[in-house]
GROMACS .gro file of N, CA and C in nm:
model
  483
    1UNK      N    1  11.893   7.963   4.272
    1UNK     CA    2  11.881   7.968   4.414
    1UNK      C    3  11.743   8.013   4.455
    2UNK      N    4  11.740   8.171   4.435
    2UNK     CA    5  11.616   8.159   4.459
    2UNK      C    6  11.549   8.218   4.377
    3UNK      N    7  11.430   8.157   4.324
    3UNK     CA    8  11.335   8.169   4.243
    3UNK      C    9  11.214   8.255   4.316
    4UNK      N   10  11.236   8.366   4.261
    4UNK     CA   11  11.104   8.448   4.301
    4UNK      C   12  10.981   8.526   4.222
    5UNK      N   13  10.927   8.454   4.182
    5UNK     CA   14  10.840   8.551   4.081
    5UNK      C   15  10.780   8.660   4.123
    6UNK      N   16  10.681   8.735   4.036
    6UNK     CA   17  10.631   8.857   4.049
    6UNK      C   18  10.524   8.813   4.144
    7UNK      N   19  10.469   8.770   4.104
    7UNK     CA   20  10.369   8.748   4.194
    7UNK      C   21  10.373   8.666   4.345
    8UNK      N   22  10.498   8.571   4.338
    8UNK     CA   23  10.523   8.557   4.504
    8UNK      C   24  10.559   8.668   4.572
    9UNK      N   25  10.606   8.747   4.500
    9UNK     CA   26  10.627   8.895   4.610
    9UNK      C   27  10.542   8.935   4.605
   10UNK      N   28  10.424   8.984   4.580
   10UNK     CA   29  10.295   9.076   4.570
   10UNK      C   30  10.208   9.002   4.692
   11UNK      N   31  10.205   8.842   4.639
   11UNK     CA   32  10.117   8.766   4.781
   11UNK      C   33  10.189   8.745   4.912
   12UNK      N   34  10.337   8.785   4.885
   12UNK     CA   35  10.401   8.798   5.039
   12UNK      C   36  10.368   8.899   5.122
   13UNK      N   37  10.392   9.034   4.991
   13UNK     CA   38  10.370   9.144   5.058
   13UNK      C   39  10.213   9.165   5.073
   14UNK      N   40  10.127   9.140   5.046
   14UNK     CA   41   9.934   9.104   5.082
   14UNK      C   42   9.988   9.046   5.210
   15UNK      N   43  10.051   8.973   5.257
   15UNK     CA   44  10.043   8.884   5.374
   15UNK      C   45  10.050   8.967   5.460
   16UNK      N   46  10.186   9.000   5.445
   16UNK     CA   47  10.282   9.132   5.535
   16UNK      C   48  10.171   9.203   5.603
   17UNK      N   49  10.107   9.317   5.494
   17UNK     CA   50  10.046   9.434   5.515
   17UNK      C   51   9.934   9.383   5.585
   18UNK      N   52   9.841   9.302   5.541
   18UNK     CA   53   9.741   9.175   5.633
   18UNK      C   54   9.794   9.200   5.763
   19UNK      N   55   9.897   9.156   5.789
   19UNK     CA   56   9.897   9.099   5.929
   19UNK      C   57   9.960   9.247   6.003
   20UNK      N   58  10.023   9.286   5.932
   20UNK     CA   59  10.083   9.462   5.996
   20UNK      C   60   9.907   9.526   6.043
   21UNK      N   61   9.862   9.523   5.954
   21UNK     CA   62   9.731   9.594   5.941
   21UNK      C   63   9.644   9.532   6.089
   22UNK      N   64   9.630   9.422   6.070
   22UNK     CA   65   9.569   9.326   6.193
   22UNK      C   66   9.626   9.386   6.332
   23UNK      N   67   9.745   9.377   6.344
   23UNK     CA   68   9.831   9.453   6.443
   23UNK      C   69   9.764   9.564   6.503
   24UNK      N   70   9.776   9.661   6.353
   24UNK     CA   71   9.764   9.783   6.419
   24UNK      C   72   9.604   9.783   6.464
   25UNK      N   73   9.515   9.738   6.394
   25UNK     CA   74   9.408   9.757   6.461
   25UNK      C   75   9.328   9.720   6.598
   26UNK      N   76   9.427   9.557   6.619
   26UNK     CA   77   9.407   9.514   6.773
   26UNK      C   78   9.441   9.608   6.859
   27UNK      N   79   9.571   9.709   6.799
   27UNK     CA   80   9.635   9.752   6.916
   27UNK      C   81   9.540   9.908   6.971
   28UNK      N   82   9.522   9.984   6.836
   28UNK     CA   83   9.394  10.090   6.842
   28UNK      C   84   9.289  10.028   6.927
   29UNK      N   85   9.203   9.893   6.890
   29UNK     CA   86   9.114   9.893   6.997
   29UNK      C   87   9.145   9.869   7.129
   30UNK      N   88   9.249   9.779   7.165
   30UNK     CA   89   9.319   9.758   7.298
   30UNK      C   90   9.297   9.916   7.347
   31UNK      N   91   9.412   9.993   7.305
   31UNK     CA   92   9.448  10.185   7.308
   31UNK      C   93   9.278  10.210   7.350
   32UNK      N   94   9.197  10.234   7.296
   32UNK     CA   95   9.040  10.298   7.276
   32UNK      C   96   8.981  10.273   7.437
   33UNK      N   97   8.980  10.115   7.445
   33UNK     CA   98   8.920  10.066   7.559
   33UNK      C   99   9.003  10.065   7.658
   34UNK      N  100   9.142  10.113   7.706
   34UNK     CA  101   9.215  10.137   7.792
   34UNK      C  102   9.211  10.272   7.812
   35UNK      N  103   9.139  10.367   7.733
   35UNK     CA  104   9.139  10.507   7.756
   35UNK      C  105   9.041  10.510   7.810
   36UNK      N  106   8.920  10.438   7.806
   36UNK     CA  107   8.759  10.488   7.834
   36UNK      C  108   8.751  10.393   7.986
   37UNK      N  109   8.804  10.292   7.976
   37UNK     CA  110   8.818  10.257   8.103
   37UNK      C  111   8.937  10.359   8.222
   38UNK      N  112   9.016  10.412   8.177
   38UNK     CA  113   9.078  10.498   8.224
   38UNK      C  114   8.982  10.630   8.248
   39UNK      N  115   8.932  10.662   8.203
   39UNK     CA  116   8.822  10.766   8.215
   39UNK      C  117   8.718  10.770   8.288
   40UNK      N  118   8.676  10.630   8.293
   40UNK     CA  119   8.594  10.624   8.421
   40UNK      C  120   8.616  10.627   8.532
   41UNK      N  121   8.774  10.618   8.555
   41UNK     CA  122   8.843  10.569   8.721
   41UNK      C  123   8.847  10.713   8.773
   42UNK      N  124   8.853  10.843   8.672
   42UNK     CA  125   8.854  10.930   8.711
   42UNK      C  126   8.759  11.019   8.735
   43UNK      N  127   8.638  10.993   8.762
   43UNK     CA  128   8.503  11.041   8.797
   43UNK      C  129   8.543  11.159   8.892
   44UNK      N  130   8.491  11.228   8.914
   44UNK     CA  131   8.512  11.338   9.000
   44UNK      C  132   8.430  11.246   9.134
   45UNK      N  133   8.502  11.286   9.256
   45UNK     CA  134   8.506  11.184   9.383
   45UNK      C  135   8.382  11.274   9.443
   46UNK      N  136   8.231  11.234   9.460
   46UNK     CA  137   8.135  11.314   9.543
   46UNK      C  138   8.190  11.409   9.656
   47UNK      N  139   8.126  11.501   9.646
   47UNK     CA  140   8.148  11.604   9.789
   47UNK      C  141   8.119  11.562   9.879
   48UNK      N  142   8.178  11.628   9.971
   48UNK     CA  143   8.181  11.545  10.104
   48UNK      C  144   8.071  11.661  10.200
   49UNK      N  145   7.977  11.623  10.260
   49UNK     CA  146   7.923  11.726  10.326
   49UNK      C  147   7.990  11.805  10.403
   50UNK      N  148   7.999  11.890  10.463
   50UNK     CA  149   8.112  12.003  10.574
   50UNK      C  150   8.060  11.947  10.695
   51UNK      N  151   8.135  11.904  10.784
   51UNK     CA  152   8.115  11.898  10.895
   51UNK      C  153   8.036  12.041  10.981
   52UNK      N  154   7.928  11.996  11.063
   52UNK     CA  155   7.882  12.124  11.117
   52UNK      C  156   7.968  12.231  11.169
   53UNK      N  157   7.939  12.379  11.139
   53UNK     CA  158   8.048  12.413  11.222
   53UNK      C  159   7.952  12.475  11.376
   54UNK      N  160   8.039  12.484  11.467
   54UNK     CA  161   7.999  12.497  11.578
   54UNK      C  162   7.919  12.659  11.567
   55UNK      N  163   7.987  12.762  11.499
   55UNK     CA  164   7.992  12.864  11.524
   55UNK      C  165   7.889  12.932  11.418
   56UNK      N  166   7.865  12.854  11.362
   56UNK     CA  167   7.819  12.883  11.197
   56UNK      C  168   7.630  12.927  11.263
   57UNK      N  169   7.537  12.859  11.338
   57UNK     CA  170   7.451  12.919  11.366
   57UNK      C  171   7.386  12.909  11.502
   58UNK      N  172   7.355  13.051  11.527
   58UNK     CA  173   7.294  13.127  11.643
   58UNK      C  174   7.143  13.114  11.662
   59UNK      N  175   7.130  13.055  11.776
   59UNK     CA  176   6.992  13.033  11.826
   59UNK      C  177   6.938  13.223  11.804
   60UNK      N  178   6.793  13.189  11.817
   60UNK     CA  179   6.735  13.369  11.878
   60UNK      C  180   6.727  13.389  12.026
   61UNK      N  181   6.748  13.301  12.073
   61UNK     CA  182   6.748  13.309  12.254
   61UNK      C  183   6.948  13.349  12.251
   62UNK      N  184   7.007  13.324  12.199
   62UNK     CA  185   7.144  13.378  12.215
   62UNK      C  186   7.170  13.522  12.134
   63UNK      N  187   7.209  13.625  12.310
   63UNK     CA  188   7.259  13.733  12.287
   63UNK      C  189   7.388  13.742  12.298
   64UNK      N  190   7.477  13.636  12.278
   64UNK     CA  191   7.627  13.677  12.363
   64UNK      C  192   7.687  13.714  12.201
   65UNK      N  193   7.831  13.793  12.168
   65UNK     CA  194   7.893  13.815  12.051
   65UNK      C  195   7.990  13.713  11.989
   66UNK      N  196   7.981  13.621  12.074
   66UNK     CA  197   8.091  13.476  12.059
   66UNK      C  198   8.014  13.381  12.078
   67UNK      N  199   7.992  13.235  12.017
   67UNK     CA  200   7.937  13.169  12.000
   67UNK      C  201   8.002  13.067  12.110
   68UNK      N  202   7.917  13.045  12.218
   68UNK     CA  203   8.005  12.924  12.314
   68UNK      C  204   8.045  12.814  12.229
   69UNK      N  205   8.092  12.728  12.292
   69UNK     CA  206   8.151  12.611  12.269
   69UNK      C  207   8.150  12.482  12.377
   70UNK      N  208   8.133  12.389  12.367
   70UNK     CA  209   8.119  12.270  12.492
   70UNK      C  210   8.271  12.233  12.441
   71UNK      N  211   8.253  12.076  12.542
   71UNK     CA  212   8.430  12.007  12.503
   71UNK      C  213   8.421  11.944  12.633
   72UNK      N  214   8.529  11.866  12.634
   72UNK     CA  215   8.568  11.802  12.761
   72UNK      C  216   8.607  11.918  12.830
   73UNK      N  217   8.573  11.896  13.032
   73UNK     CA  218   8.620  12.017  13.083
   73UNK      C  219   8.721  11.983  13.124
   74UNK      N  220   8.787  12.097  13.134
   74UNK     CA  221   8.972  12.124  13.144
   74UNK      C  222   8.944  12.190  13.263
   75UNK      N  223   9.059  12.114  13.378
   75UNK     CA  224   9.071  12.178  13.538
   75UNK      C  225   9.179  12.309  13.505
   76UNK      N  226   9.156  12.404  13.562
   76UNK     CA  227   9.197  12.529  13.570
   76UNK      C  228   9.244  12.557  13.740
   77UNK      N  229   9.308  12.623  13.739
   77UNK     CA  230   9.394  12.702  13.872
   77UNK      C  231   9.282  12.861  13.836
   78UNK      N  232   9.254  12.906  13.951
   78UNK     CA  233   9.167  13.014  13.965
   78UNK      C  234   9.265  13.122  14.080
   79UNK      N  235   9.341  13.206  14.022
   79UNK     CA  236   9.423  13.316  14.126
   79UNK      C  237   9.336  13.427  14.171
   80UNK      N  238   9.361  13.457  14.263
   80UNK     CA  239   9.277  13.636  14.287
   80UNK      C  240   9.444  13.694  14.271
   81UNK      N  241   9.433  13.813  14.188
   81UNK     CA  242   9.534  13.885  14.125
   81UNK      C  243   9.558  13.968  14.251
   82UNK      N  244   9.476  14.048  14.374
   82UNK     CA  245   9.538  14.123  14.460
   82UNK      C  246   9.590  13.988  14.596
   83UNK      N  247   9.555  13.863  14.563
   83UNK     CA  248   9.615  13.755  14.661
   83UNK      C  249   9.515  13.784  14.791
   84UNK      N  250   9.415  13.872  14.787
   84UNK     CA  251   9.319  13.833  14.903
   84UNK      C  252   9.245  13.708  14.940
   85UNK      N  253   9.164  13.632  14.867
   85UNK     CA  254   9.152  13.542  14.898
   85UNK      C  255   9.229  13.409  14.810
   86UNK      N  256   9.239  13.328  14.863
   86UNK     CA  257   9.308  13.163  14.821
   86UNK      C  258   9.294  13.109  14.690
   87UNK      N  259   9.366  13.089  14.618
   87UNK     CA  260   9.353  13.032  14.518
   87UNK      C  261   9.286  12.878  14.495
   88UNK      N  262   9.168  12.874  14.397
   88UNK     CA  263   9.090  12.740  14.425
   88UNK      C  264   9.113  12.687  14.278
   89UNK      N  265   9.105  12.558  14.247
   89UNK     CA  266   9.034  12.483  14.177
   89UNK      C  267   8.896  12.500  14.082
   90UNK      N  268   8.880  12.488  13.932
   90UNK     CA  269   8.765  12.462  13.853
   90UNK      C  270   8.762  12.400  13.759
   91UNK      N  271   8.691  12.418  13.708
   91UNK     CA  272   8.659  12.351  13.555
   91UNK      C  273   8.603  12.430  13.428
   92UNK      N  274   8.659  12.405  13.334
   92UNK     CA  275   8.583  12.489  13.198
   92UNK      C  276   8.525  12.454  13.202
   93UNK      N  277   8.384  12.437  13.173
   93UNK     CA  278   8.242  12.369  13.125
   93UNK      C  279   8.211  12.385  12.969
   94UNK      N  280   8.206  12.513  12.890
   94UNK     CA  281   8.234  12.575  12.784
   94UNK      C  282   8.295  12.704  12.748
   95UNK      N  283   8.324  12.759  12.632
   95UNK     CA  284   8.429  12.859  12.608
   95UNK      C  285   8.368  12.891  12.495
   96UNK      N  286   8.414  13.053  12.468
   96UNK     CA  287   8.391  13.111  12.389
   96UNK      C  288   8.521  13.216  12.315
   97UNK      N  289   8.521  13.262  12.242
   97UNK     CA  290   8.627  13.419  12.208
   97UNK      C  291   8.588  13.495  12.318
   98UNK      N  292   8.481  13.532  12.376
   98UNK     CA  293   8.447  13.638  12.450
   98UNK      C  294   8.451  13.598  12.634
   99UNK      N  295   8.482  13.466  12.656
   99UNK     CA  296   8.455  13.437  12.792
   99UNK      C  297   8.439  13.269  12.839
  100UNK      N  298   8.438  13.239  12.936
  100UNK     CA  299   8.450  13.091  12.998
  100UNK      C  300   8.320  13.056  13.059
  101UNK      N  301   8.286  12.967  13.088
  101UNK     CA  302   8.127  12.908  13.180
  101UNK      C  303   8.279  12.815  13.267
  102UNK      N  304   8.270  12.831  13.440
  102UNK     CA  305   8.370  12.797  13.471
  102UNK      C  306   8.280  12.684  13.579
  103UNK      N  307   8.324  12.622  13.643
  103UNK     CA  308   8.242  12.539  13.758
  103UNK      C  309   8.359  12.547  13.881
  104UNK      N  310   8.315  12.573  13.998
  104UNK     CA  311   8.434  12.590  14.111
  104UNK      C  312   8.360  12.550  14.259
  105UNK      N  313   8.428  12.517  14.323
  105UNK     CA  314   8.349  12.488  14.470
  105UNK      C  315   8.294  12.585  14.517
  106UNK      N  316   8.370  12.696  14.546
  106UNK     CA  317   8.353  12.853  14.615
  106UNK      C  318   8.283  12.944  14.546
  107UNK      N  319   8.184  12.973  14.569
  107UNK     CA  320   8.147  13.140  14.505
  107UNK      C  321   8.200  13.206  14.486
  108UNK      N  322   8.206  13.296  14.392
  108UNK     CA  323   8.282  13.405  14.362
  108UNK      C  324   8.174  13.564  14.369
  109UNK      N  325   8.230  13.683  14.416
  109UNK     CA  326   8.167  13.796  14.379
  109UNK      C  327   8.155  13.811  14.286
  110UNK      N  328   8.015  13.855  14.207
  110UNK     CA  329   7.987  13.861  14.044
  110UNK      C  330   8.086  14.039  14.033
  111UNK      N  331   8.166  14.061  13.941
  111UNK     CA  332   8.293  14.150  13.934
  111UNK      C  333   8.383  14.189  13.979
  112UNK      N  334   8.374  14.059  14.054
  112UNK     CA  335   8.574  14.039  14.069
  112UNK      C  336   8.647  13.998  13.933
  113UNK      N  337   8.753  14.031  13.961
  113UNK     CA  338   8.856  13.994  13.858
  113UNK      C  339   8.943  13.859  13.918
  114UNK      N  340   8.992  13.754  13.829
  114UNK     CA  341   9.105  13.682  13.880
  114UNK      C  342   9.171  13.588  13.759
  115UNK      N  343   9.261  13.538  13.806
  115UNK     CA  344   9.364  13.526  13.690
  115UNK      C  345   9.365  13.358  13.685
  116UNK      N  346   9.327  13.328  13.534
  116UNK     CA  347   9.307  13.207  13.526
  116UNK      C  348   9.414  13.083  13.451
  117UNK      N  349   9.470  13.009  13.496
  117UNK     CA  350   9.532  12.873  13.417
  117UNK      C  351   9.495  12.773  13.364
  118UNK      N  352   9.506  12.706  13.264
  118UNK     CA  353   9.486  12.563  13.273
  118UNK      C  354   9.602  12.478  13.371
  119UNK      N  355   9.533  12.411  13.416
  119UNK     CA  356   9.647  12.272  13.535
  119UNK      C  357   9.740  12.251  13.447
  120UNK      N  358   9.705  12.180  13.303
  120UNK     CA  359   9.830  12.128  13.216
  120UNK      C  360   9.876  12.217  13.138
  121UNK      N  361   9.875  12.327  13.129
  121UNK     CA  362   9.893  12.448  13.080
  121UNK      C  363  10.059  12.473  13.107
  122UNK      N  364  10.224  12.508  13.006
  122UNK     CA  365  10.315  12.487  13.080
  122UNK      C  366  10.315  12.650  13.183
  123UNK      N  367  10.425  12.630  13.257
  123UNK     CA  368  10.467  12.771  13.345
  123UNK      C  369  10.441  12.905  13.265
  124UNK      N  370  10.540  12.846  13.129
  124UNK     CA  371  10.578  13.010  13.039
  124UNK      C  372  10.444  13.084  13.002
  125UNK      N  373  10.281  12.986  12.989
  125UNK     CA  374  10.175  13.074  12.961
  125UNK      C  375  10.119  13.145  13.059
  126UNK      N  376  10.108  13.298  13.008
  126UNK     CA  377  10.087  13.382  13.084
  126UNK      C  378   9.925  13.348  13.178
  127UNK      N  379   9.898  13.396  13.269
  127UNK     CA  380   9.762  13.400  13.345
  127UNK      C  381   9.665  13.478  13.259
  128UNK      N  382   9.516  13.447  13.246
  128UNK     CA  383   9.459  13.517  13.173
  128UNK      C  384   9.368  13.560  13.259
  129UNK      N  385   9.318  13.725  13.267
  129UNK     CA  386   9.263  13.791  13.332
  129UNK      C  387   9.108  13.754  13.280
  130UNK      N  388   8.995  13.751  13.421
  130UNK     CA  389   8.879  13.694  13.393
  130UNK      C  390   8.768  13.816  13.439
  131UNK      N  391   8.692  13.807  13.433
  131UNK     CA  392   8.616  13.908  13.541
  131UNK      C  393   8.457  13.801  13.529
  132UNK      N  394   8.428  13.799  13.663
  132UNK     CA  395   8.306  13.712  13.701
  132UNK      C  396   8.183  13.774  13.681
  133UNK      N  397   8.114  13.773  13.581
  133UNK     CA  398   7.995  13.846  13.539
  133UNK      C  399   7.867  13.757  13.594
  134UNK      N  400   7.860  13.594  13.590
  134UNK     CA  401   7.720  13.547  13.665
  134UNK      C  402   7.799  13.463  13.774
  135UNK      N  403   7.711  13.424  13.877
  135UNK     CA  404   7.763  13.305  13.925
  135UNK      C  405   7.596  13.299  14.050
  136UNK      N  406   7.600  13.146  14.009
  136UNK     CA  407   7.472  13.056  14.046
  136UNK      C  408   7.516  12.915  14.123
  137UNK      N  409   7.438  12.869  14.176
  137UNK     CA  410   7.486  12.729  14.229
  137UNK      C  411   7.426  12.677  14.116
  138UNK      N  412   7.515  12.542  14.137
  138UNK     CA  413   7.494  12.397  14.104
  138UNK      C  414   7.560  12.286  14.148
  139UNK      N  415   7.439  12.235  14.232
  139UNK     CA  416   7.450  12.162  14.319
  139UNK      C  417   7.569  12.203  14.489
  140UNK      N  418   7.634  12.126  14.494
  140UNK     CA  419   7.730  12.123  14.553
  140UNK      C  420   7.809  12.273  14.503
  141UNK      N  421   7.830  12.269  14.382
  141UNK     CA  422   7.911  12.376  14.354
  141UNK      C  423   7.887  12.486  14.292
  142UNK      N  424   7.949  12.582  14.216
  142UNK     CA  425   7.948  12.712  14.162
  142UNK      C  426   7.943  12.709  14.006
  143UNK      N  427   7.822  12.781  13.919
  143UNK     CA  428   7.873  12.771  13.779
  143UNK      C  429   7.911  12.943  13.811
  144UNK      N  430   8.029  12.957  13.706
  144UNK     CA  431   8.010  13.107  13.702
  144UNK      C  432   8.047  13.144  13.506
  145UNK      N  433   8.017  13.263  13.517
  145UNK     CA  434   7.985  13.279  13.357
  145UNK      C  435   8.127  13.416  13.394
  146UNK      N  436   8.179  13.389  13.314
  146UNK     CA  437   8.330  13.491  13.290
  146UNK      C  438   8.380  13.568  13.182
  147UNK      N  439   8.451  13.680  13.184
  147UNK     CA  440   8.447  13.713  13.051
  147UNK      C  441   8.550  13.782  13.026
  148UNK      N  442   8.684  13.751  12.952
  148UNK     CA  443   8.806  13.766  12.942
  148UNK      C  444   8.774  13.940  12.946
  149UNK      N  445   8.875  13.979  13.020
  149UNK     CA  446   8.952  14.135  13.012
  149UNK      C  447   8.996  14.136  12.915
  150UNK      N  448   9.053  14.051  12.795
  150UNK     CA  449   9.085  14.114  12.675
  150UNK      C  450   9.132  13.962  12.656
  151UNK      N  451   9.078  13.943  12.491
  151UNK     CA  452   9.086  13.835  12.469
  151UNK      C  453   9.198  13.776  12.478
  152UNK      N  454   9.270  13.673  12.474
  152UNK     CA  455   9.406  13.563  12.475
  152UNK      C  456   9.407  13.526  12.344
  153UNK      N  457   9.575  13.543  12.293
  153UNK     CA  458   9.552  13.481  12.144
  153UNK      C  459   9.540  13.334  12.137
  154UNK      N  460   9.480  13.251  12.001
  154UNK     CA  461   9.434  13.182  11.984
  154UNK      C  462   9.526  13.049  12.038
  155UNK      N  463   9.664  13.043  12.063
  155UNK     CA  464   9.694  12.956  12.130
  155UNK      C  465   9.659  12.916  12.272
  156UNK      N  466   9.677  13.048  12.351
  156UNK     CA  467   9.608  13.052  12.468
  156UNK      C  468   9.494  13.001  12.490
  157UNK      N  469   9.391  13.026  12.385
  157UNK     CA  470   9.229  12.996  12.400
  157UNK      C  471   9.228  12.841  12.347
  158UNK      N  472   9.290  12.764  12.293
  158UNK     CA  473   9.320  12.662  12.259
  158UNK      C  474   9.316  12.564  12.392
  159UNK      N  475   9.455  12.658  12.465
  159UNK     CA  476   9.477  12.538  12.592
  159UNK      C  477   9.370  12.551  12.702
  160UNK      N  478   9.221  12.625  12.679
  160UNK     CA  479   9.125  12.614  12.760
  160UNK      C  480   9.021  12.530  12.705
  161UNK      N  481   9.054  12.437  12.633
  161UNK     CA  482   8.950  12.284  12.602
  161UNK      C  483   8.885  12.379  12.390
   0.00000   0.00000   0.00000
């Protein structure tokens, strides 16, 4: 049946190991060059520069302890806390931790106190106490420079732009 000599098994098994061998080595280099190409995809991704921060540097002409801030201006409700005169209309212009740059039709006495909102601000936030330290024209209207009675926590100072 079957006739197998010594030596057809020896050149079978040469074949075998041949082609096992062939195998394994395609598959190592396949493996090698799927690692190093894998290695490159993972480069460390460049830094990204930091966005400026607003607060990060102080002119030498600025003495204030809070670094203003600009922004879109946010209309505000302006109260006088003893209700003597009328409650008006303004605008943030810029903001700080320490105080508001406000814009309003009416002058204000430089150290009065009065109690300030944002318009879209809901009911439940409390009024924040201001006290009017400059106030100058411009143009038509009033800038005045303000400076919280004690700061508002950071949600509060949020909903002023």
């Amino acid at each position: 049946m079957w006739d197998f000599s010594l030596t057809d098994f020896l050149l079978l098994l040469k074949e075998t190991w041949l082609i096992l061998l062939i195998g394994i080595g395609t598959a190592f280099v396949a493996f090698a060059a799927g690692l190093k190409t894998l290695r490159k995809g993972k480069s460390k991704a460049p830094k990204l520069a930091a966005a400026a921060d607003p607060f990060a540097a102080v002119g030498t002409h600025e003495r204030r302890t809070a670094i203003r801030r600009g922004g879109h201006p946010v209309t505000l409700d302006l109260h006088d806390p003893e209700e003597l005169q009328p409650s008006q209309q303004g605008w943030v212009l810029d903001r700080s931790l320490s105080g508001l740059c406000l814009m309003v039709p009416n002058a204000l006495p430089i150290g009065s106190f009065w109690k300030v909102r944002p318009c879209n601000a809901p009911q439940a936030m409390p009024l924040v106490r201001v006290e009017v330290k400059s106030c100058a024209p411009d143009g038509a209207e009033w800038k005045l420079g303000c400076r919280f009675e004690k700061t508002p926590n950071y949600a509060v100072l949020l909903m002023f732009g």
